């Protein structure tokens, strides 16, 4: 994978940086993307792939490129020494599988009952970003711990 800076905009609150990203696979397939790194989050602005990506692959794209982008920005994805970070560094590891799905569903429903954003509640509980938390919520739905969303009209 190759990452190169495209441009950067600085303001009083920090910087937003755009990067070109190219993933090449052994079978000749490739993905070109424009990614944005702002406030420690990765967003994808444009993607071109040959052959086309499936929806699952498109969803996973940000996860594939997050660490190399953070390295290119000098942000880093893992703290060098968690002792320097204080009490917030004591994150518990969120369980996987059925147990994790059940816990996600519990946090989601509790937030709904309290009238707060359930996705933010799951993000806070798991320590994951929005994209990963939405994936966990979807897995909890697929496992039957949450009801299906109604289609919007």
Backbone as a chain_set.jsonl record, in Angstrom:
{"seq": "XXXXXXXXXXXXXXXXXXXXXXXXXXXXXXXXXXXXXXXXXXXXXXXXXXXXXXXXXXXXXXXXXXXXXXXXXXXXXXXXXXXXXXXXXXXXXXXXXXXXXXXXXXXXXXXXXXXXXXXXXXXXXXXXXXXXXXXXXXXXXXXXXXXXXXXXX", "coords": {"N": [[0.843, -1.167, 0.0], [0.502, 2.222, -0.785], [0.864, 5.536, 0.411], [0.386, 8.965, 0.083], [0.814, 12.439, 0.775], [-1.688, 14.762, -0.152], [-2.903, 17.37, 0.181], [-3.144, 19.931, 2.735], [-5.03, 21.62, 5.203], [-4.9, 24.138, 7.51], [-6.252, 25.437, 10.515], [-7.363, 27.449, 13.296], [-8.185, 25.473, 15.076], [-6.823, 23.17, 14.444], [-5.654, 20.785, 12.055], [-6.61, 19.623, 8.826], [-6.031, 16.951, 6.768], [-5.529, 15.723, 3.5], [-5.089, 12.693, 1.743], [-3.637, 10.695, -0.808], [-4.27, 7.35, -1.59], [-3.211, 4.114, -2.403], [-3.949, 0.819, -2.922], [-2.627, -2.24, -3.845], [-3.174, -5.437, -5.161], [-2.14, -8.872, -5.37], [-3.367, -10.166, -7.525], [-3.708, -8.309, -9.479], [-5.756, -6.56, -8.993], [-6.786, -3.34, -7.794], [-7.1, -0.499, -5.593], [-7.869, 2.858, -5.473], [-7.894, 5.742, -3.517], [-9.101, 8.778, -1.996], [-8.402, 10.022, 1.031], [-9.304, 11.507, 4.153], [-7.866, 12.899, 6.998], [-8.769, 13.993, 10.05], [-8.97, 15.445, 13.193], [-8.164, 13.054, 14.409], [-9.635, 11.088, 13.105], [-10.484, 8.98, 10.334], [-11.717, 9.57, 7.136], [-13.306, 8.685, 4.097], [-13.185, 10.122, 0.961], [-13.273, 9.676, -1.799], [-13.401, 6.864, -3.922], [-12.002, 4.561, -6.103], [-12.049, 1.537, -7.712], [-10.709, -1.44, -9.11], [-11.239, -4.703, -9.732], [-14.648, -3.627, -9.018], [-15.462, -2.819, -5.603], [-17.009, -4.875, -3.107], [-19.879, -4.242, -0.981], [-19.229, -4.927, 1.654], [-16.416, -4.909, 1.543], [-16.011, -2.232, 0.899], [-16.973, -1.031, 3.198], [-15.032, -1.896, 4.977], [-12.787, -0.599, 4.097], [-11.795, 1.845, 5.257], [-10.835, 0.87, 7.683], [-8.735, -0.733, 6.762], [-6.915, 1.132, 5.813], [-6.431, 2.905, 7.853], [-4.307, 2.75, 9.899], [-1.841, 3.019, 8.328], [-2.35, 5.619, 7.313], [-2.484, 7.196, 9.642], [0.133, 6.818, 10.491], [1.481, 8.127, 8.402], [0.691, 10.707, 8.943], [1.87, 11.12, 11.328], [0.463, 10.644, 13.585], [-0.077, 8.138, 14.803], [-1.385, 5.028, 15.954], [-1.359, 3.569, 18.262], [-0.76, 4.234, 21.681], [2.487, 5.185, 22.812], [3.384, 4.88, 25.448], [1.339, 3.899, 27.838], [1.211, 4.638, 30.482], [1.624, 7.338, 30.686], [-0.753, 8.438, 29.983], [-2.726, 8.594, 31.864], [-5.739, 7.881, 33.867], [-7.673, 7.342, 31.885], [-6.538, 5.621, 30.102], [-6.957, 3.059, 30.866], [-8.59, 1.112, 29.376], [-11.058, -1.316, 29.048], [-11.036, -4.437, 27.395], [-13.242, -5.012, 24.817], [-15.513, -7.656, 24.676], [-15.682, -10.229, 22.167], [-17.726, -11.933, 19.722], [-20.765, -13.668, 20.628], [-21.191, -12.768, 23.25], [-20.166, -10.113, 23.216], [-21.901, -9.013, 21.291], [-24.344, -9.201, 22.619], [-23.846, -7.478, 24.781], [-23.494, -5.057, 23.391], [-26.085, -4.731, 22.42], [-27.431, -4.383, 24.857], [-26.339, -1.932, 25.784], [-27.161, -0.277, 23.7], [-30.021, -0.421, 23.815], [-30.426, 0.582, 26.42], [-29.544, 3.215, 26.121], [-31.439, 4.146, 24.281], [-33.75, 4.041, 25.891], [-33.093, 5.998, 27.734], [-33.212, 8.169, 26.158], [-31.037, 9.093, 24.691], [-28.463, 9.26, 22.14], [-28.098, 6.164, 20.746], [-25.998, 5.074, 19.23], [-23.792, 6.661, 19.865], [-23.628, 5.939, 22.535], [-22.836, 3.259, 22.345], [-20.399, 3.64, 21.084], [-19.012, 4.988, 23.114], [-19.019, 3.042, 25.129], [-17.614, 0.882, 24.0], [-15.261, 1.979, 23.093], [-14.647, 2.226, 20.475], [-14.652, 3.72, 17.177], [-17.184, 5.447, 15.194], [-17.781, 3.999, 12.798], [-16.913, 1.305, 13.314], [-18.47, 0.815, 15.575], [-21.058, 0.962, 14.495], [-20.922, -1.283, 12.901], [-20.734, -3.258, 14.89], [-23.239, -2.926, 16.091], [-24.865, -3.697, 13.959], [-24.116, -6.403, 13.827], [-25.146, -7.258, 16.263], [-27.851, -6.939, 15.71], [-28.11, -8.806, 13.62], [-27.661, -11.117, 15.076], [-29.979, -11.264, 16.478], [-30.401, -9.846, 18.813], [-31.204, -7.248, 18.743], [-33.96, -5.456, 17.372], [-34.902, -5.329, 13.916], [-34.213, -2.474, 11.877], [-36.665, -0.141, 10.897], [-37.697, 0.553, 7.572], [-37.076, 3.685, 6.096], [-39.397, 6.11, 4.998]], "CA": [[0.0, 0.0, 0.0], [1.237, 3.481, -0.788], [0.133, 6.7, 0.917], [1.123, 10.203, -0.151], [0.028, 13.619, 1.118], [-2.239, 15.517, -1.279], [-2.893, 18.752, 0.649], [-3.483, 20.099, 4.145], [-5.609, 22.907, 5.561], [-4.762, 24.409, 8.949], [-7.022, 26.544, 11.088], [-7.069, 27.603, 14.718], [-8.523, 24.271, 15.827], [-5.961, 22.045, 14.077], [-5.392, 20.615, 10.631], [-7.275, 18.568, 8.08], [-5.097, 16.54, 5.729], [-6.023, 14.802, 2.482], [-4.046, 11.79, 1.282], [-3.902, 9.721, -1.842], [-3.984, 5.998, -1.106], [-3.326, 3.083, -3.431], [-3.749, -0.565, -2.509], [-2.478, -3.135, -4.987], [-3.264, -6.827, -4.763], [-1.368, -9.767, -6.216], [-4.095, -10.606, -8.715], [-3.859, -7.177, -10.385], [-6.795, -5.655, -8.508], [-6.259, -2.191, -7.069], [-8.048, 0.478, -5.046], [-7.343, 4.211, -5.309], [-8.82, 6.491, -2.668], [-8.733, 10.035, -1.357], [-8.801, 9.903, 2.428], [-9.141, 12.715, 4.956], [-7.585, 12.677, 8.405], [-9.104, 15.195, 10.793], [-9.307, 15.192, 14.594], [-7.918, 11.661, 14.744], [-10.566, 10.196, 12.417], [-10.268, 8.788, 8.909], [-12.918, 9.58, 6.292], [-13.009, 8.415, 2.699], [-13.901, 11.063, 0.102], [-13.447, 9.157, -3.148], [-12.84, 5.528, -4.094], [-12.082, 3.927, -7.421], [-11.485, 0.202, -7.566], [-10.785, -2.342, -10.256], [-12.674, -4.629, -9.978], [-15.429, -2.882, -8.023], [-15.497, -3.376, -4.251], [-18.305, -5.253, -2.542], [-20.254, -3.334, 0.111], [-18.451, -5.291, 2.84], [-15.051, -4.408, 1.355], [-16.062, -0.773, 0.967], [-17.126, -0.71, 4.612], [-13.775, -2.197, 5.66], [-11.689, 0.153, 3.502], [-11.206, 2.783, 6.226], [-10.069, 0.092, 8.654], [-7.518, -1.198, 6.1], [-5.951, 2.204, 5.563], [-6.335, 3.801, 9.004], [-2.983, 2.766, 10.528], [-0.846, 3.683, 7.475], [-2.63, 7.056, 7.23], [-2.068, 7.814, 10.892], [1.596, 6.833, 10.467], [1.888, 9.179, 7.464], [0.423, 11.994, 9.596], [2.603, 11.203, 12.582], [-0.477, 10.533, 14.7], [0.103, 6.854, 15.476], [-2.646, 4.425, 16.388], [-1.195, 3.009, 19.594], [0.076, 5.084, 22.518], [3.806, 4.623, 23.068], [3.475, 4.512, 26.851], [0.016, 4.191, 28.373], [1.306, 5.2, 31.829], [1.598, 8.789, 30.571], [-2.068, 8.897, 29.563], [-3.62, 8.746, 32.995], [-6.728, 6.846, 34.095], [-8.467, 6.996, 30.709], [-5.833, 4.595, 29.337], [-7.371, 1.744, 31.357], [-9.755, 0.645, 28.64], [-11.272, -2.75, 29.072], [-11.172, -5.007, 26.063], [-14.63, -5.374, 24.551], [-15.554, -9.061, 24.253], [-16.185, -10.506, 20.831], [-18.716, -12.998, 19.607], [-22.129, -13.504, 21.129], [-21.168, -11.949, 24.47], [-20.015, -8.719, 22.804], [-23.133, -8.606, 20.606], [-25.37, -9.037, 23.648], [-23.521, -6.252, 25.517], [-23.798, -3.932, 22.498], [-27.542, -4.58, 22.418], [-27.816, -3.827, 26.159], [-25.968, -0.509, 25.785], [-27.997, 0.377, 22.699], [-31.39, -0.284, 24.351], [-30.387, 1.473, 27.584], [-29.451, 4.591, 25.612], [-32.751, 4.489, 23.714], [-34.674, 4.284, 27.0], [-32.701, 7.264, 28.357], [-33.422, 9.235, 25.192], [-29.773, 9.575, 24.142], [-28.059, 8.609, 20.898], [-27.59, 4.826, 21.061], [-24.715, 4.814, 18.561], [-22.776, 7.295, 20.708], [-23.499, 5.136, 23.756], [-22.035, 2.082, 22.0], [-19.041, 4.137, 20.848], [-18.418, 5.28, 24.417], [-18.836, 1.799, 25.881], [-16.627, -0.006, 23.373], [-14.029, 2.684, 22.787], [-14.456, 2.196, 19.027], [-15.202, 4.819, 16.405], [-18.549, 5.307, 14.695], [-17.888, 2.937, 11.787], [-16.805, 0.006, 13.982], [-19.634, 0.673, 16.453], [-22.208, 0.626, 13.645], [-20.749, -2.678, 12.504], [-21.091, -4.062, 16.059], [-24.701, -2.85, 16.233], [-25.401, -4.561, 12.907], [-23.908, -7.787, 14.232], [-26.12, -7.538, 17.329], [-29.137, -7.105, 15.023], [-28.059, -10.084, 12.906], [-27.74, -12.179, 16.076], [-31.318, -11.265, 17.043], [-30.457, -9.136, 20.084], [-31.892, -5.987, 18.474], [-34.934, -5.573, 16.272], [-34.511, -4.747, 12.618], [-34.612, -1.081, 11.679], [-37.751, 0.049, 9.919], [-37.291, 1.311, 6.389], [-37.56, 5.076, 6.102], [-40.255, 6.41, 3.839]], "C": [[0.891, 1.234, 0.0], [0.305, 4.614, -0.378], [0.999, 7.918, 0.637], [0.231, 11.38, 0.187], [-0.439, 14.34, -0.144], [-2.251, 17.005, -0.925], [-3.365, 18.789, 2.091], [-4.021, 21.503, 4.362], [-5.5, 23.051, 7.075], [-5.676, 25.565, 9.323], [-6.696, 26.604, 12.569], [-7.296, 26.34, 15.525], [-7.611, 23.094, 15.495], [-5.762, 22.001, 12.586], [-6.248, 19.485, 10.079], [-6.355, 18.238, 6.916], [-5.751, 15.531, 4.8], [-4.845, 13.977, 1.98], [-4.551, 10.965, 0.102], [-3.471, 8.363, -1.319], [-4.139, 5.039, -2.276], [-3.007, 1.733, -2.805], [-3.652, -1.401, -3.767], [-2.445, -4.561, -4.473], [-2.539, -7.696, -5.789], [-2.052, -10.187, -7.496], [-4.323, -9.478, -9.716], [-4.95, -6.202, -9.984], [-6.13, -4.492, -7.773], [-7.402, -1.28, -6.628], [-7.296, 1.795, -4.913], [-8.369, 4.996, -4.506], [-8.224, 7.834, -2.284], [-9.288, 9.94, 0.058], [-8.496, 11.209, 3.152], [-8.874, 12.299, 6.392], [-7.815, 14.003, 9.119], [-9.536, 14.8, 12.191], [-9.188, 13.718, 14.946], [-8.851, 10.663, 14.081], [-10.227, 10.132, 10.937], [-11.618, 8.789, 8.204], [-12.465, 9.326, 4.862], [-13.84, 9.374, 1.854], [-14.187, 10.496, -1.272], [-12.768, 7.798, -3.225], [-13.054, 5.091, -5.528], [-11.377, 2.592, -7.298], [-11.68, -0.599, -8.842], [-10.378, -3.717, -9.789], [-13.381, -3.907, -8.831], [-15.417, -3.606, -6.675], [-16.912, -3.814, -3.897], [-18.637, -4.255, -1.438], [-19.47, -3.642, 1.377], [-17.024, -4.768, 2.733], [-15.006, -2.89, 1.451], [-16.184, -0.313, 2.417], [-15.805, -0.892, 5.356], [-12.616, -1.338, 5.183], [-11.022, 1.098, 4.503], [-10.38, 2.044, 7.272], [-8.743, -0.383, 8.052], [-6.47, -0.098, 6.052], [-5.702, 3.107, 6.767], [-4.918, 3.877, 9.578], [-1.921, 3.394, 9.618], [-1.083, 5.191, 7.333], [-2.18, 7.772, 8.493], [-0.548, 7.872, 10.975], [2.102, 7.959, 9.566], [1.699, 10.564, 8.07], [1.249, 12.185, 10.859], [1.702, 11.107, 13.79], [-0.218, 9.268, 15.482], [-1.219, 6.332, 15.982], [-2.551, 3.852, 17.789], [-0.352, 3.968, 20.432], [1.404, 4.401, 22.816], [3.921, 4.132, 24.506], [2.166, 4.887, 27.522], [0.079, 4.761, 29.788], [1.212, 6.719, 31.784], [0.196, 9.319, 30.296], [-3.059, 9.051, 30.7], [-4.688, 7.677, 33.037], [-7.526, 6.457, 32.862], [-7.799, 5.915, 29.865], [-6.231, 3.192, 29.767], [-8.639, 1.277, 30.672], [-9.87, -0.86, 28.775], [-11.432, -3.228, 27.64], [-12.61, -5.456, 25.897], [-14.668, -6.813, 24.068], [-16.113, -9.211, 22.846], [-17.293, -11.538, 20.875], [-20.062, -12.629, 20.192], [-22.177, -12.623, 22.371], [-21.069, -10.461, 24.126], [-21.268, -8.187, 22.129], [-24.243, -8.352, 21.621], [-25.119, -7.746, 24.438], [-23.794, -5.005, 24.683], [-25.296, -3.666, 22.513], [-28.031, -3.97, 23.736], [-27.519, -2.332, 26.223], [-26.878, 0.284, 24.848], [-29.41, 0.624, 23.254], [-31.438, 0.653, 25.562], [-30.332, 2.936, 27.14], [-30.777, 5.033, 25.009], [-33.741, 4.835, 24.823], [-34.376, 5.61, 27.697], [-32.893, 8.448, 27.414], [-32.14, 9.843, 24.646], [-29.428, 8.773, 22.892], [-27.453, 7.238, 21.205], [-26.25, 4.507, 20.397], [-23.582, 5.442, 19.379], [-22.557, 6.514, 21.997], [-22.641, 3.902, 23.487], [-20.584, 2.503, 21.748], [-18.323, 4.371, 22.172], [-18.108, 3.998, 25.182], [-17.711, 0.935, 25.316], [-15.279, 0.652, 23.164], [-13.708, 2.701, 21.299], [-15.066, 3.434, 18.392], [-16.591, 4.49, 15.881], [-18.697, 4.126, 13.745], [-17.867, 1.55, 12.43], [-18.008, -0.222, 14.89], [-20.888, 0.338, 15.657], [-22.124, -0.82, 13.179], [-21.134, -3.601, 13.662], [-22.6, -4.072, 16.285], [-25.364, -3.733, 15.187], [-25.246, -6.029, 13.247], [-24.874, -8.186, 15.338], [-27.518, -7.723, 16.737], [-29.192, -8.474, 14.333], [-28.189, -11.271, 13.859], [-29.112, -12.244, 16.749], [-31.446, -10.543, 18.373], [-31.125, -7.769, 19.954], [-32.87, -6.206, 17.334], [-34.388, -4.915, 15.02], [-34.987, -3.301, 12.555], [-35.739, -1.051, 10.68], [-37.233, 0.858, 8.766], [-37.875, 2.709, 6.475], [-38.357, 5.321, 4.852], [-40.07, 7.815, 3.395]], "O": [[1.905, 1.283, 0.696], [-0.865, 4.655, -0.758], [2.198, 7.914, 0.916], [-0.971, 11.344, -0.075], [0.33, 14.507, -1.09], [-1.673, 17.815, -1.649], [-3.912, 17.815, 2.606], [-3.525, 22.463, 3.773], [-5.955, 22.187, 7.824], [-5.852, 26.524, 8.572], [-5.828, 25.868, 13.04], [-6.659, 26.151, 16.562], [-7.631, 22.097, 16.217], [-5.707, 23.036, 11.922], [-6.563, 18.521, 10.777], [-5.945, 19.124, 6.167], [-6.433, 14.607, 5.243], [-3.741, 14.494, 1.81], [-5.722, 10.593, 0.028], [-2.427, 8.241, -0.678], [-5.091, 5.144, -3.049], [-1.935, 1.534, -2.234], [-4.495, -1.291, -4.657], [-1.78, -4.864, -3.483], [-2.352, -7.293, -6.937], [-1.379, -10.534, -8.466], [-5.047, -9.658, -10.694], [-5.062, -5.126, -10.571], [-5.048, -4.64, -7.205], [-8.495, -1.285, -7.194], [-6.22, 1.848, -4.317], [-9.567, 4.925, -4.777], [-7.005, 8.006, -2.252], [-10.495, 9.795, 0.256], [-7.553, 11.921, 2.807], [-9.574, 11.447, 6.939], [-7.153, 15.001, 8.838], [-10.377, 13.916, 12.357], [-10.01, 13.187, 15.692], [-8.858, 9.492, 14.461], [-9.743, 11.104, 10.357], [-12.547, 8.096, 8.619], [-11.363, 9.713, 4.473], [-15.06, 9.438, 2.007], [-15.226, 10.794, -1.86], [-11.69, 7.602, -2.663], [-14.141, 5.233, -6.089], [-10.239, 2.523, -6.834], [-12.677, -0.454, -9.549], [-9.205, -3.891, -9.458], [-12.773, -3.616, -7.801], [-15.369, -4.835, -6.612], [-17.89, -3.205, -4.331], [-17.766, -3.501, -1.005], [-19.083, -2.725, 2.101], [-16.477, -4.247, 3.704], [-14.071, -2.326, 2.02], [-15.57, 0.677, 2.814], [-15.495, -0.123, 6.267], [-11.555, -1.346, 5.807], [-9.794, 1.138, 4.58], [-9.338, 2.539, 7.701], [-7.733, -0.431, 8.753], [-5.279, -0.357, 6.228], [-4.845, 3.988, 6.704], [-4.382, 4.975, 9.727], [-1.157, 4.237, 10.09], [-0.125, 5.958, 7.244], [-1.564, 8.835, 8.423], [0.009, 8.852, 11.469], [3.044, 8.665, 9.924], [2.447, 11.49, 7.756], [1.319, 13.289, 11.398], [2.112, 11.444, 14.901], [-0.145, 9.311, 16.71], [-2.082, 7.107, 16.393], [-3.576, 3.666, 18.444], [0.666, 4.468, 19.953], [1.451, 3.192, 23.045], [4.497, 3.072, 24.752], [1.905, 6.068, 27.752], [-0.912, 5.32, 30.257], [0.763, 7.332, 32.752], [-0.027, 10.528, 30.368], [-4.142, 9.599, 30.496], [-4.584, 6.671, 32.335], [-8.019, 5.33, 32.794], [-8.446, 5.345, 28.987], [-5.877, 2.223, 29.095], [-9.658, 1.069, 31.33], [-8.886, -1.586, 28.63], [-11.914, -2.49, 26.78], [-13.139, -6.192, 26.73], [-13.935, -7.169, 23.145], [-16.926, -8.401, 22.401], [-17.734, -11.955, 21.946], [-20.449, -11.462, 20.248], [-23.097, -11.82, 22.529], [-21.802, -9.644, 24.682], [-21.662, -7.044, 22.361], [-24.997, -7.387, 21.49], [-26.057, -7.005, 24.734], [-24.275, -4.002, 25.211], [-25.729, -2.517, 22.605], [-28.937, -3.137, 23.736], [-28.36, -1.552, 26.669], [-27.31, 1.388, 25.179], [-29.928, 1.737, 23.173], [-32.383, 1.428, 25.711], [-31.0, 3.79, 27.722], [-31.196, 6.173, 25.206], [-34.485, 5.81, 24.711], [-35.287, 6.273, 28.192], [-32.752, 9.6, 27.825], [-32.146, 10.984, 24.185], [-30.03, 7.734, 22.624], [-26.409, 7.157, 21.852], [-25.452, 3.749, 20.949], [-22.533, 4.825, 19.563], [-21.434, 6.435, 22.496], [-21.807, 3.539, 24.316], [-19.653, 1.806, 22.151], [-17.162, 3.994, 22.331], [-17.055, 3.884, 25.81], [-16.947, 0.329, 26.068], [-14.261, -0.034, 23.068], [-12.629, 3.136, 20.899], [-15.895, 4.112, 18.998], [-17.108, 3.393, 16.097], [-19.635, 3.339, 13.872], [-18.714, 0.713, 12.12], [-18.516, -1.341, 14.968], [-21.697, -0.481, 16.094], [-23.143, -1.503, 13.076], [-21.789, -4.62, 13.444], [-23.173, -5.105, 16.63], [-26.323, -4.442, 15.493], [-26.149, -6.823, 12.984], [-25.368, -9.313, 15.358], [-28.284, -8.565, 17.205], [-30.18, -9.2, 14.442], [-28.756, -12.304, 13.501], [-29.383, -13.174, 17.509], [-32.498, -10.616, 19.008], [-31.565, -7.198, 20.952], [-32.642, -7.03, 16.448], [-33.515, -4.049, 15.082], [-36.03, -2.952, 13.107], [-35.769, -1.836, 9.732], [-36.415, 1.759, 8.954], [-39.024, 2.893, 6.876], [-38.037, 4.807, 3.78], [-40.708, 8.248, 2.435]]}, "num_chains": 1, "name": "protein.A"}
